[in-house]
Coordinates of C-alpha atoms in Angstrom, one line a residue:
Chain F
M875 CA 2.9 14.6 -18.6
L876 CA 0.9 11.6 -17.4
L877 CA 4.1 11.4 -14.8
R878 CA 2.4 15.0 -12.8
S879 CA -1.6 13.3 -11.6
V880 CA -2.0 10.1 -10.1
F881 CA -4.6 10.0 -12.3
G882 CA -2.2 10.3 -15.3
K883 CA 0.0 7.6 -12.9
F884 CA -2.5 5.3 -13.3
L885 CA -3.2 5.0 -16.9
R886 CA 0.6 4.7 -17.3
D887 CA 0.7 1.5 -15.7
H888 CA -2.0 0.1 -17.1
R889 CA -0.8 1.2 -20.4
R890 CA -0.7 -2.5 -21.8
A891 CA -4.0 -3.6 -20.0
V892 CA -5.2 -1.0 -21.9
L893 CA -4.4 -1.5 -24.6
G894 CA -5.2 -5.7 -24.9
W895 CA -8.9 -4.8 -23.9
L896 CA -8.6 -2.8 -26.8
I897 CA -8.1 -5.0 -29.2
G898 CA -10.2 -7.8 -27.5
I899 CA -12.9 -5.9 -27.6
S900 CA -13.1 -4.5 -31.3
A901 CA -11.9 -7.8 -32.8
V902 CA -14.8 -9.3 -31.3
T903 CA -17.6 -6.3 -32.6
V904 CA -15.9 -7.3 -35.6
M905 CA -16.3 -11.0 -36.0
Y906 CA -19.2 -11.0 -34.3
S907 CA -21.6 -8.0 -36.6
S908 CA -19.9 -9.3 -39.3
F909 CA -22.7 -12.5 -39.2
F910 CA -25.1 -10.0 -39.9
P911 CA -25.0 -10.3 -43.3
T912 CA -25.9 -13.4 -43.4
M913 CA -28.6 -13.9 -40.9
K914 CA -29.8 -10.9 -42.4
D915 CA -30.5 -13.3 -45.9
A916 CA -31.5 -16.1 -43.7
G917 CA -34.3 -14.5 -42.1
G918 CA -37.0 -16.5 -43.3
A919 CA -35.4 -20.1 -41.6
Y920 CA -34.6 -18.0 -37.7
E921 CA -38.0 -16.5 -37.8
E922 CA -39.3 -20.0 -37.9
M923 CA -36.1 -21.2 -35.5
M924 CA -37.3 -18.2 -33.0
D925 CA -40.9 -19.3 -33.3
S926 CA -40.2 -22.9 -32.2
M927 CA -38.6 -22.3 -28.5
P928 CA -40.4 -21.4 -26.0
A929 CA -41.2 -18.3 -25.8
G930 CA -39.6 -17.0 -22.6
L931 CA -36.5 -18.6 -23.2
T932 CA -36.8 -16.3 -26.8
E933 CA -38.8 -13.1 -24.6
A934 CA -35.9 -13.8 -21.6
M935 CA -32.2 -14.0 -24.0
G936 CA -33.8 -11.1 -25.7
W937 CA -34.0 -13.3 -28.9
S938 CA -36.3 -11.5 -30.9
D939 CA -36.4 -9.9 -34.4
F940 CA -32.5 -11.4 -35.1
S941 CA -32.9 -10.4 -39.4
S942 CA -33.3 -6.5 -38.3
A943 CA -29.2 -4.5 -37.3
E944 CA -31.1 -3.7 -34.3
G945 CA -32.3 -7.1 -33.3
Y946 CA -29.1 -8.7 -34.4
L947 CA -27.5 -6.0 -32.3
G948 CA -28.9 -6.1 -29.5
A949 CA -28.9 -9.7 -28.2
T950 CA -25.3 -10.2 -29.6
V951 CA -22.7 -7.8 -29.4
F952 CA -25.3 -4.8 -27.1
G953 CA -27.0 -8.7 -25.4
I954 CA -24.1 -11.0 -24.5
L955 CA -20.9 -11.0 -25.1
G956 CA -20.4 -7.4 -25.2
P957 CA -22.1 -6.6 -22.1
V958 CA -19.4 -10.4 -21.2
L959 CA -16.4 -8.0 -21.7
M960 CA -17.2 -5.2 -20.8
I961 CA -18.2 -5.5 -17.7
I962 CA -14.6 -8.1 -17.1
A963 CA -12.5 -5.1 -17.9
A964 CA -14.3 -2.5 -15.8
I965 CA -14.4 -4.9 -12.6
M966 CA -10.4 -6.0 -12.9
F967 CA -9.2 -2.2 -13.6
G968 CA -12.1 -1.9 -11.0
S969 CA -11.1 -3.2 -8.4
R970 CA -7.3 -3.0 -9.4
A971 CA -7.5 0.9 -8.4
I972 CA -7.8 1.1 -5.0
A973 CA -7.7 -2.5 -3.4
G974 CA -5.2 -4.7 -6.0
D975 CA -3.0 -1.7 -5.4
E976 CA -3.3 -1.3 -1.1
E977 CA -2.7 -5.5 -1.5
E978 CA 0.7 -5.4 -3.9
G979 CA 1.6 -2.6 -1.5
G980 CA 2.2 0.2 -3.6
L981 CA -0.8 1.9 -2.1
E982 CA 1.4 2.6 1.6
L983 CA 4.3 4.1 -0.7
L984 CA 2.2 6.8 -2.7
L985 CA -0.7 7.4 0.7
A986 CA 2.8 9.0 2.8
H987 CA 3.4 11.2 0.1
P988 CA 1.9 14.6 0.6
V989 CA -1.7 13.3 -0.9
R990 CA -5.5 13.6 0.0
R991 CA -7.1 10.3 0.4
T992 CA -10.2 11.1 -1.3
S993 CA -7.9 13.0 -4.3
V994 CA -6.2 9.8 -5.4
L995 CA -9.3 8.0 -4.6
M996 CA -10.9 10.4 -7.4
Q997 CA -7.9 10.0 -9.7
R998 CA -7.8 6.5 -10.0
F999 CA -12.2 6.2 -10.5
A1000 CA -11.6 9.5 -12.8
A1001 CA -9.2 6.9 -14.6
V1002 CA -10.3 3.5 -14.2
A1003 CA -13.6 5.9 -16.1
L1004 CA -12.0 6.8 -18.9
I1005 CA -10.0 3.3 -19.4
M1006 CA -14.0 2.2 -19.5
A1007 CA -15.3 5.0 -21.8
L1008 CA -11.9 4.2 -24.0
L1009 CA -12.9 0.9 -24.8
G1010 CA -16.6 1.6 -25.5
L1011 CA -16.0 4.3 -27.8
A1012 CA -13.6 1.6 -29.9
M1013 CA -16.5 -0.4 -30.2
F1014 CA -18.2 2.7 -31.3
A1015 CA -15.9 3.5 -33.8
V1016 CA -16.2 -0.7 -35.0
L1017 CA -19.6 -0.1 -35.6
A1018 CA -19.8 2.8 -37.3
A1019 CA -17.4 2.4 -39.4
L1020 CA -18.5 -1.8 -40.7
N1021 CA -22.7 0.3 -40.2
T1022 CA -22.3 0.4 -44.5
P1023 CA -20.1 -2.1 -45.1
L1024 CA -22.5 -5.0 -43.2
T1025 CA -25.8 -3.1 -44.4
L1026 CA -26.4 -2.3 -40.8
D1027 CA -28.1 0.5 -41.4
L1028 CA -28.3 2.5 -38.3
P1029 CA -28.0 6.2 -37.2
A1030 CA -24.6 6.8 -35.8
G1031 CA -26.3 8.7 -32.4
R1032 CA -29.0 5.4 -32.6
L1033 CA -24.8 3.1 -32.5
F1034 CA -23.2 5.6 -30.0
A1035 CA -25.7 5.5 -27.9
A1036 CA -25.9 1.9 -27.3
C1037 CA -22.2 1.7 -26.8
A1038 CA -22.5 4.3 -24.1
M1039 CA -25.3 2.6 -22.5
L1040 CA -23.7 -0.5 -22.0
T1041 CA -20.6 1.2 -21.3
L1042 CA -22.4 2.4 -17.9
I1043 CA -23.6 -1.1 -17.3
A1044 CA -20.0 -2.6 -17.2
L1045 CA -19.2 1.5 -15.4
S1046 CA -21.3 0.9 -12.9
Y1047 CA -20.9 -2.5 -11.6
G1048 CA -17.1 -1.7 -11.8
S1049 CA -17.8 1.1 -9.0
A1050 CA -19.3 -1.6 -6.7
A1051 CA -15.9 -3.8 -7.3
F1052 CA -14.6 -0.1 -7.0
A1053 CA -16.1 0.6 -3.7
A1054 CA -15.7 -2.4 -2.5
G1055 CA -12.4 -2.4 -2.7
A1056 CA -12.0 1.1 -1.0
I1057 CA -14.3 -0.1 1.9
T1058 CA -12.3 -3.4 2.8
G1059 CA -9.2 -3.1 1.2
R1060 CA -9.0 -6.7 -0.3
R1061 CA -9.6 -7.0 -3.7
S1062 CA -11.0 -10.3 -4.0
Y1063 CA -14.1 -8.5 -1.9
A1064 CA -14.4 -6.3 -4.7
V1065 CA -13.9 -8.9 -7.6
M1066 CA -16.4 -10.5 -5.7
A1067 CA -19.1 -7.6 -4.8
G1068 CA -18.8 -6.8 -8.7
A1069 CA -19.7 -10.5 -10.0
V1070 CA -22.0 -11.1 -7.7
L1071 CA -24.2 -7.5 -8.6
A1072 CA -23.1 -7.8 -12.3
V1073 CA -25.2 -12.1 -11.9
V1074 CA -27.6 -10.8 -9.8
G1075 CA -28.0 -7.6 -12.7
Y1076 CA -28.0 -9.7 -15.6
L1077 CA -30.2 -12.4 -14.2
G1078 CA -32.4 -9.8 -12.4
N1079 CA -32.5 -8.6 -16.4
T1080 CA -33.4 -12.1 -18.1
F1081 CA -34.8 -15.1 -16.6
A1082 CA -35.9 -13.4 -13.3
L1083 CA -38.8 -11.4 -16.2
Q1084 CA -41.0 -14.5 -16.5
V1085 CA -41.0 -15.1 -12.3
A1086 CA -44.0 -12.8 -11.3
E1087 CA -42.1 -13.2 -7.6
L1088 CA -39.5 -11.9 -9.1
E1089 CA -40.4 -9.2 -11.5
W1090 CA -39.2 -6.5 -9.5
L1091 CA -35.4 -7.6 -9.2
R1092 CA -35.4 -5.9 -12.7
F1093 CA -35.2 -2.3 -11.1
A1094 CA -31.4 -3.9 -9.0
S1095 CA -30.0 -3.8 -12.4
A1096 CA -27.9 -1.7 -15.0
F1097 CA -29.0 -3.7 -17.4
Y1098 CA -32.5 -2.6 -17.1
Y1099 CA -31.6 0.7 -16.8
A1100 CA -29.4 0.4 -20.4
Q1101 CA -31.7 -2.5 -22.3
D1102 CA -34.9 -1.5 -21.8
P1103 CA -35.4 2.0 -23.7
E1104 CA -34.3 -0.4 -26.7
P1105 CA -31.3 2.9 -27.6
L1106 CA -30.4 1.1 -31.1
V1107 CA -34.4 1.2 -31.4
N1108 CA -35.2 5.0 -29.4
G1109 CA -31.2 6.3 -29.2
F1110 CA -30.3 8.3 -25.8
D1111 CA -33.6 8.5 -22.6
A1112 CA -32.6 10.4 -20.1
G1113 CA -34.5 9.8 -16.9
F1114 CA -33.1 5.9 -17.3
T1115 CA -29.8 7.3 -18.0
A1116 CA -29.4 9.7 -15.3
V1117 CA -30.0 6.4 -12.9
L1118 CA -26.9 4.8 -14.5
V1119 CA -25.0 8.0 -14.0
A1120 CA -25.9 8.4 -11.3
V1121 CA -24.9 4.9 -9.9
P1122 CA -21.3 4.6 -9.9
A1123 CA -21.0 7.8 -8.3
V1124 CA -23.1 7.3 -5.2
L1125 CA -20.9 3.8 -4.9
L1126 CA -18.0 6.7 -5.8
A1127 CA -19.2 8.3 -2.4
L1128 CA -19.9 5.6 -0.6
G1129 CA -16.7 4.3 -1.6
A1130 CA -14.7 7.7 0.1
G1131 CA -16.5 8.5 3.2
V1132 CA -15.1 4.8 4.5
F1133 CA -12.1 5.5 2.3
A1134 CA -10.5 8.4 4.0
R1135 CA -11.2 7.0 6.9
R1136 CA -9.9 3.6 6.9
D1137 CA -6.6 2.3 7.6
V1138 CA -4.9 1.6 5.5
A1139 CA -2.5 -1.1 4.1
V1140 CA -3.4 -3.7 7.8
Chain N
M388 CA 25.5 15.0 20.5
S389 CA 21.9 16.1 23.2
A390 CA 19.9 17.7 20.9
S391 CA 18.2 21.0 20.5
T392 CA 15.1 21.0 22.6
R393 CA 12.4 20.6 19.9
P394 CA 11.0 17.7 19.6
V395 CA 9.9 16.7 16.0
I396 CA 7.9 13.7 17.3
T397 CA 6.5 12.9 19.9
T398 CA 3.8 10.1 21.1
A399 CA 1.8 10.4 24.7
N400 CA 0.4 7.6 25.9
L401 CA -0.3 6.1 21.9
T402 CA -2.9 3.7 21.7
K403 CA -4.1 1.6 18.6
R404 CA -6.5 -1.8 18.4
Y405 CA -6.9 -3.3 15.3
G406 CA -10.5 -5.5 16.2
R407 CA -10.2 -7.4 19.5
H408 CA -5.6 -7.7 19.0
Q409 CA -3.7 -5.0 20.6
A410 CA -1.1 -4.1 18.4
L411 CA -0.1 -0.6 21.4
F412 CA -0.8 0.4 25.3
G413 CA 0.2 3.5 25.1
L414 CA 3.1 4.6 24.1
D415 CA 4.9 7.6 24.8
M416 CA 8.1 8.5 23.1
E417 CA 9.4 12.5 22.3
V418 CA 12.2 12.3 19.4
D419 CA 14.2 15.8 19.3
E420 CA 15.4 17.9 16.1
G421 CA 18.9 16.6 14.9
E422 CA 19.2 13.3 16.0
V423 CA 19.5 10.0 15.0
F424 CA 16.9 7.7 17.0
G425 CA 16.8 4.4 16.7
F426 CA 13.0 2.5 17.0
L427 CA 14.8 -1.0 18.0
G428 CA 12.2 -3.9 18.8
P429 CA 11.6 -7.3 18.1
N430 CA 9.0 -8.7 14.7
G431 CA 5.5 -7.5 15.8
S432 CA 6.8 -5.6 18.0
G433 CA 4.5 -2.2 17.5
K434 CA 6.8 -0.9 15.1
T435 CA 5.5 -0.6 11.7
T436 CA 2.6 0.4 13.1
T437 CA 3.8 3.9 15.2
I438 CA 5.3 4.6 12.0
R439 CA 2.2 4.0 10.0
I440 CA -0.3 5.5 12.9
L441 CA 2.3 9.1 12.2
L442 CA 2.3 9.3 8.6
D443 CA -2.1 8.6 9.6
L444 CA -1.6 5.4 6.7
I445 CA -3.6 4.1 9.7
R446 CA -6.0 5.3 12.5
R447 CA -5.2 5.5 16.4
S448 CA -7.4 4.5 18.8
G449 CA -6.3 6.8 22.1
G450 CA -3.6 8.8 22.6
E451 CA -1.6 11.3 21.2
S452 CA 0.9 11.6 18.2
R453 CA 2.7 14.6 17.1
V454 CA 5.4 15.6 14.4
F455 CA 6.7 19.4 13.3
G456 CA 4.6 19.5 16.2
L457 CA 1.6 19.0 14.0
D458 CA -1.3 16.5 15.0
T459 CA -1.1 13.9 12.8
R460 CA -4.9 13.4 12.6
A461 CA -6.1 16.9 11.3
D462 CA -2.5 17.7 9.5
G463 CA -0.8 14.6 8.5
M464 CA -1.0 16.6 4.1
A465 CA 1.1 19.3 6.4
I466 CA 3.6 16.9 7.4
R467 CA 4.2 13.6 5.1
R468 CA 5.3 17.0 2.9
R469 CA 7.8 17.5 4.7
V470 CA 8.5 13.9 5.9
G471 CA 10.9 10.8 3.7
Y472 CA 8.7 7.6 4.1
L473 CA 10.7 4.7 3.3
P474 CA 8.3 1.6 4.4
G475 CA 9.6 -1.6 5.6
E476 CA 8.4 -4.2 2.5
L477 CA 8.0 -1.6 -0.2
A478 CA 6.4 -4.0 -2.9
M479 CA 6.5 -2.5 -6.7
V480 CA 4.7 -4.3 -9.0
S481 CA 4.5 -1.6 -12.4
R482 CA 6.4 -1.9 -15.4
R483 CA 7.7 1.6 -15.9
P484 CA 11.0 2.2 -15.5
A485 CA 11.9 3.5 -11.8
R486 CA 13.6 7.0 -13.7
E487 CA 9.0 7.1 -14.5
L488 CA 8.4 6.3 -10.6
L489 CA 10.7 8.5 -8.8
T490 CA 9.9 11.2 -11.3
H491 CA 6.1 10.7 -10.0
L492 CA 7.2 10.8 -6.6
A493 CA 8.8 14.0 -6.9
N494 CA 5.9 15.4 -8.8
L495 CA 3.6 15.1 -6.0
R496 CA 5.8 16.6 -3.2
G497 CA 6.6 19.3 -6.5
G498 CA 9.6 17.9 -8.0
V499 CA 13.1 17.3 -8.4
P500 CA 15.3 18.2 -10.2
Q501 CA 16.2 14.5 -12.1
H502 CA 20.2 15.6 -10.9
R503 CA 20.1 14.9 -7.6
I504 CA 17.8 11.2 -8.7
S505 CA 20.4 10.9 -10.7
A506 CA 23.1 11.5 -8.4
L507 CA 21.3 9.4 -5.1
A508 CA 21.1 6.7 -8.1
E509 CA 24.8 6.9 -8.9
R510 CA 25.8 6.7 -5.1
L511 CA 23.9 3.8 -4.6
D512 CA 24.6 2.0 -8.6
L513 CA 21.6 2.0 -9.8
D514 CA 19.7 1.4 -13.0
L515 CA 17.3 3.9 -13.8
S516 CA 15.9 3.0 -16.8
R517 CA 15.3 -0.4 -15.0
P518 CA 11.4 -1.7 -15.2
V519 CA 10.8 -2.0 -11.1
R520 CA 8.8 -4.5 -11.4
G521 CA 12.4 -7.1 -12.0
L522 CA 13.8 -5.1 -9.4
S523 CA 15.8 -7.9 -6.5
K524 CA 14.9 -7.7 -3.4
G525 CA 18.4 -4.6 -3.2
N526 CA 17.7 -3.0 -6.3
K527 CA 14.1 -2.6 -4.7
Q528 CA 15.1 -1.2 -1.2
K529 CA 17.6 1.1 -2.8
V530 CA 14.3 2.7 -5.7
G531 CA 12.7 3.1 -1.8
L532 CA 16.2 5.2 -0.3
I533 CA 16.2 7.4 -2.6
Q534 CA 12.2 8.0 -3.2
A535 CA 13.1 9.1 0.8
F536 CA 16.1 11.2 0.6
M537 CA 15.0 12.9 -2.9
H538 CA 13.1 15.8 -1.2
D539 CA 15.7 16.9 1.4
P540 CA 13.2 16.2 4.0
D541 CA 13.7 17.5 7.8
L542 CA 11.9 14.0 8.9
L543 CA 13.4 10.8 7.2
I544 CA 11.6 7.9 8.4
L545 CA 12.4 4.5 7.6
D546 CA 11.6 1.0 8.2
E547 CA 14.0 -0.9 8.6
P548 CA 15.9 0.4 5.8
T549 CA 19.1 -1.4 5.8
S550 CA 16.9 -4.6 4.6
G551 CA 17.6 -6.4 1.7
L552 CA 21.1 -4.1 1.6
D553 CA 24.6 -5.8 0.9
P554 CA 27.6 -5.3 3.4
L555 CA 28.9 -1.9 1.4
L556 CA 25.1 -0.6 0.6
Q557 CA 24.9 -0.4 3.8
Q558 CA 28.1 2.0 5.0
E559 CA 26.5 4.2 1.8
F560 CA 23.7 4.1 3.3
L561 CA 25.0 5.2 7.0
A562 CA 26.6 7.9 4.6
M563 CA 24.1 9.0 3.4
V564 CA 21.6 9.5 7.0
R565 CA 25.0 10.9 9.1
R566 CA 25.0 13.8 6.1
A567 CA 21.3 14.0 7.0
R568 CA 22.0 14.6 9.9
A569 CA 25.1 17.1 9.4
D570 CA 22.7 19.4 7.0
G571 CA 20.6 18.9 10.7
R572 CA 18.0 17.3 9.5
T573 CA 15.9 13.6 12.4
V574 CA 16.1 10.2 11.3
F575 CA 13.7 7.5 12.4
M576 CA 14.9 4.6 11.8
S577 CA 13.4 1.1 13.2
S578 CA 15.4 -2.1 13.3
H579 CA 15.0 -6.0 14.7
V580 CA 18.4 -5.9 14.7
L581 CA 20.2 -3.2 17.1
S582 CA 24.1 -3.8 14.7
E583 CA 21.9 -1.7 12.1
V584 CA 21.0 1.4 13.8
Q585 CA 24.3 1.7 17.0
D586 CA 26.7 3.0 14.5
V587 CA 24.6 5.4 13.2
A588 CA 21.8 6.2 15.9
D589 CA 22.8 8.4 19.4
R590 CA 20.0 8.4 20.8
A591 CA 17.1 5.2 21.0
A592 CA 13.8 3.1 21.5
V593 CA 13.1 -0.2 22.7
I594 CA 9.6 -1.2 21.7
R595 CA 8.4 -4.6 22.9
G596 CA 5.1 -6.4 22.4
G597 CA 3.6 -2.9 21.5
R598 CA 5.1 -1.7 24.7
I599 CA 8.3 1.0 24.9
V600 CA 10.5 -0.6 27.5
A601 CA 13.4 1.8 27.2
V602 CA 14.8 4.4 26.1
E603 CA 18.9 5.1 25.9
D604 CA 21.4 6.6 24.6
I605 CA 22.6 4.1 21.9
D606 CA 25.9 4.3 24.2
A607 CA 24.5 2.3 26.5
L608 CA 22.2 0.1 25.5
R609 CA 25.4 -0.9 23.6
D610 CA 27.0 -1.4 26.5
R611 CA 23.8 -3.6 27.6
M612 CA 24.6 -5.2 25.0
V613 CA 24.6 -9.2 24.8
R614 CA 27.1 -11.4 22.2
E615 CA 28.1 -14.3 22.0
F616 CA 31.6 -15.3 21.3
R617 CA 32.8 -18.7 19.6
V618 CA 37.3 -18.9 20.6
R619 CA 39.4 -20.9 19.3
V620 CA 43.5 -21.2 20.0
A621 CA 46.4 -23.4 19.1
G622 CA 46.2 -25.9 22.6
R623 CA 44.1 -26.7 25.3
V624 CA 42.0 -23.9 27.4
R625 CA 42.3 -23.5 31.0
A626 CA 39.7 -22.8 32.4
E627 CA 41.2 -20.5 35.2
D628 CA 41.9 -17.9 32.3
F629 CA 38.5 -17.4 31.8
T630 CA 36.2 -19.0 34.9
A631 CA 37.3 -15.8 36.7
I632 CA 36.0 -12.9 33.8
D633 CA 32.7 -11.4 35.9
N634 CA 30.7 -10.1 32.8
L635 CA 30.4 -14.0 30.6
R636 CA 28.1 -16.9 31.5
E637 CA 26.6 -19.5 29.5
L638 CA 30.5 -20.5 29.5
H639 CA 31.3 -23.0 28.0
I640 CA 35.1 -24.7 27.3
E641 CA 35.9 -27.5 25.5
G642 CA 39.4 -28.3 24.3
D643 CA 41.2 -26.3 22.5
S644 CA 37.9 -23.8 21.8
V645 CA 35.5 -21.0 24.8
R646 CA 32.0 -20.3 24.3
C647 CA 30.7 -18.1 26.2
T648 CA 27.7 -15.7 26.5
V649 CA 29.5 -11.3 27.2
D650 CA 27.3 -8.5 28.8
G651 CA 29.3 -5.6 27.3
S652 CA 32.6 -5.4 26.8
P653 CA 34.2 -7.9 25.8
D654 CA 37.7 -6.4 26.1
A655 CA 38.8 -9.0 29.0
L656 CA 37.5 -12.3 27.1
V657 CA 40.3 -10.2 24.4
K658 CA 42.6 -10.1 26.7
A659 CA 42.3 -14.0 27.9
A660 CA 42.3 -15.5 24.9
A661 CA 45.3 -13.3 23.6
R662 CA 47.4 -15.1 26.0
Y663 CA 46.9 -18.0 23.2
T664 CA 47.6 -18.2 19.3
V665 CA 43.7 -17.8 18.4
L666 CA 43.4 -20.2 15.0
S667 CA 39.6 -18.1 15.1
L668 CA 36.9 -15.5 17.4
D669 CA 33.6 -15.5 16.0
S670 CA 30.7 -12.9 18.1
T671 CA 27.4 -13.0 17.2
E672 CA 24.7 -10.9 18.0
P673 CA 20.8 -12.0 19.8
D674 CA 19.0 -11.4 17.8
L675 CA 16.2 -8.4 20.2
E676 CA 14.3 -11.4 22.0
E677 CA 16.7 -12.8 23.8
L678 CA 18.7 -10.1 24.4
F679 CA 15.6 -9.0 25.7
F680 CA 14.8 -12.0 27.5
H681 CA 17.9 -11.9 29.7
H682 CA 18.8 -8.2 30.4
Y683 CA 15.5 -6.6 30.2
N684 CA 14.2 -9.4 32.7
R685 CA 16.7 -10.1 34.9
N686 CA 18.7 -6.6 35.2
G687 CA 15.4 -3.7 34.8
A688 CA 14.9 -3.0 38.2
D689 CA 17.6 -0.7 38.0
G690 CA 16.0 2.3 37.3
T691 CA 17.3 3.5 34.4
V692 CA 15.1 1.4 32.8
G693 CA 11.3 1.8 31.8
I694 CA 10.0 -1.8 33.6
E695 CA 6.8 -1.7 33.4
G696 CA 6.5 -3.8 30.3
A697 CA 9.4 -6.3 30.9
D698 CA 7.6 -7.2 34.3
R699 CA 4.1 -7.3 32.1
H700 CA 6.1 -8.9 30.1
A701 CA 7.4 -12.1 31.7
A702 CA 4.0 -12.3 33.9
A703 CA 2.4 -12.9 30.2

């Protein structure tokens, strides 16, 4: 069944990699969130330590309150390692989808068949988006399962919103890699585009906030749109979510515009 | 073997430029329905570029390119539906088995019966259950041949089809090409050596430096062929037995051996050698580059070949 479409074949070809990422991200989520009860118990001590640090640093890193589930998860699972892993996965799948396959020679054979380039592009993008959604869902499933045992006591809806926003951050940078790959056909450019934008975006929503002249940078950061509405506290924010849905769509359209016209496999 | 009048591939003044580098300089070519057409040229002469334009993988810079009378830019989908293509460099990196890749590619064409795939695999002696990633170059080439032939396309475009195949499989491949022709299909195959296509092609175009320098019947081309021979005999060679033969060049006679280049048929050489007890006879085909150097630069003006390209190359 999966062999009928370009979409299905891409998923099939990457089954192992997807499984690996699912296990990895689930394991990291379990390990990270398991420290919460300890943090909660030691609450007072951490507050003191936080107070002794420069306010700018704690604000930049999003370390507000480690003794609440929102604060702790926001700073850890959703603040650092979660985004890093999800973005790496998104850039990896995004850059492989067109540019990687083109460099390896597979795309030439595929496009010599009666398929439209835009269709191939859409199907591969849909496959990458689905993979990222699966990774996000795995995170959500882990956190939902640990919700009671770890006394997180967060409503499932808000956990879901946080995982969804994190997935959208990753998909934004994955889309950048995907589009850069579709436009240039070079995997290295694709990875670079995704990685550079992700680093700029991360800094733009953390350290740049401390510098008045760089504060505008946050608007170029997917982290800003995902984290500023604090989904763990407030759930989904329609406007900010729309921005993060629009970003991949626009990048996909840009990529498709060039990919349909350029020479392939040269 | 004169084919029907309907051209399957037509290019007119076809050019391709990659940035500053120009790869094709106004290609004019016509391939007729039902013929096996060789597309010969040294590496880097523009063969693959031409083929990729026909499949709309890359886009021409100027001129015209048509397959089945359809424009390659406007009707790429309709063209590719009726074409089987073997890429020159076949990279397959999936960990999935070959059968899965072939089934997938067949599905993109609307499906091919499994027994057809199995029959081709058996014929080429390929194990379809092995992952394509781990296959040797020759076995990957077999997968490539199967996907090109399996849907019985009207036109086969094969880029260096025999590279990586051992001699036995080359024969099998040639049989597949002959059968395709017998079924009325058209085959367009490129190579950088004449011997790979001479047994099966009806006509051939010779491309060099992005220009067609000759389009000829394969027999005429073979007659122009230059081969290098080495003969070793028992006893001493008498020079006068060989110096009298007029189609030998670069003749070196040393003790019991003769080394020379033969234009066209080696008949006279073989008959001269037959007066001795022949211990060994080796012949090598010089690469096309050498063939052109000897032939088209020197005898290019004899009217039957397009000399424009050769002349310009000589001037460069």
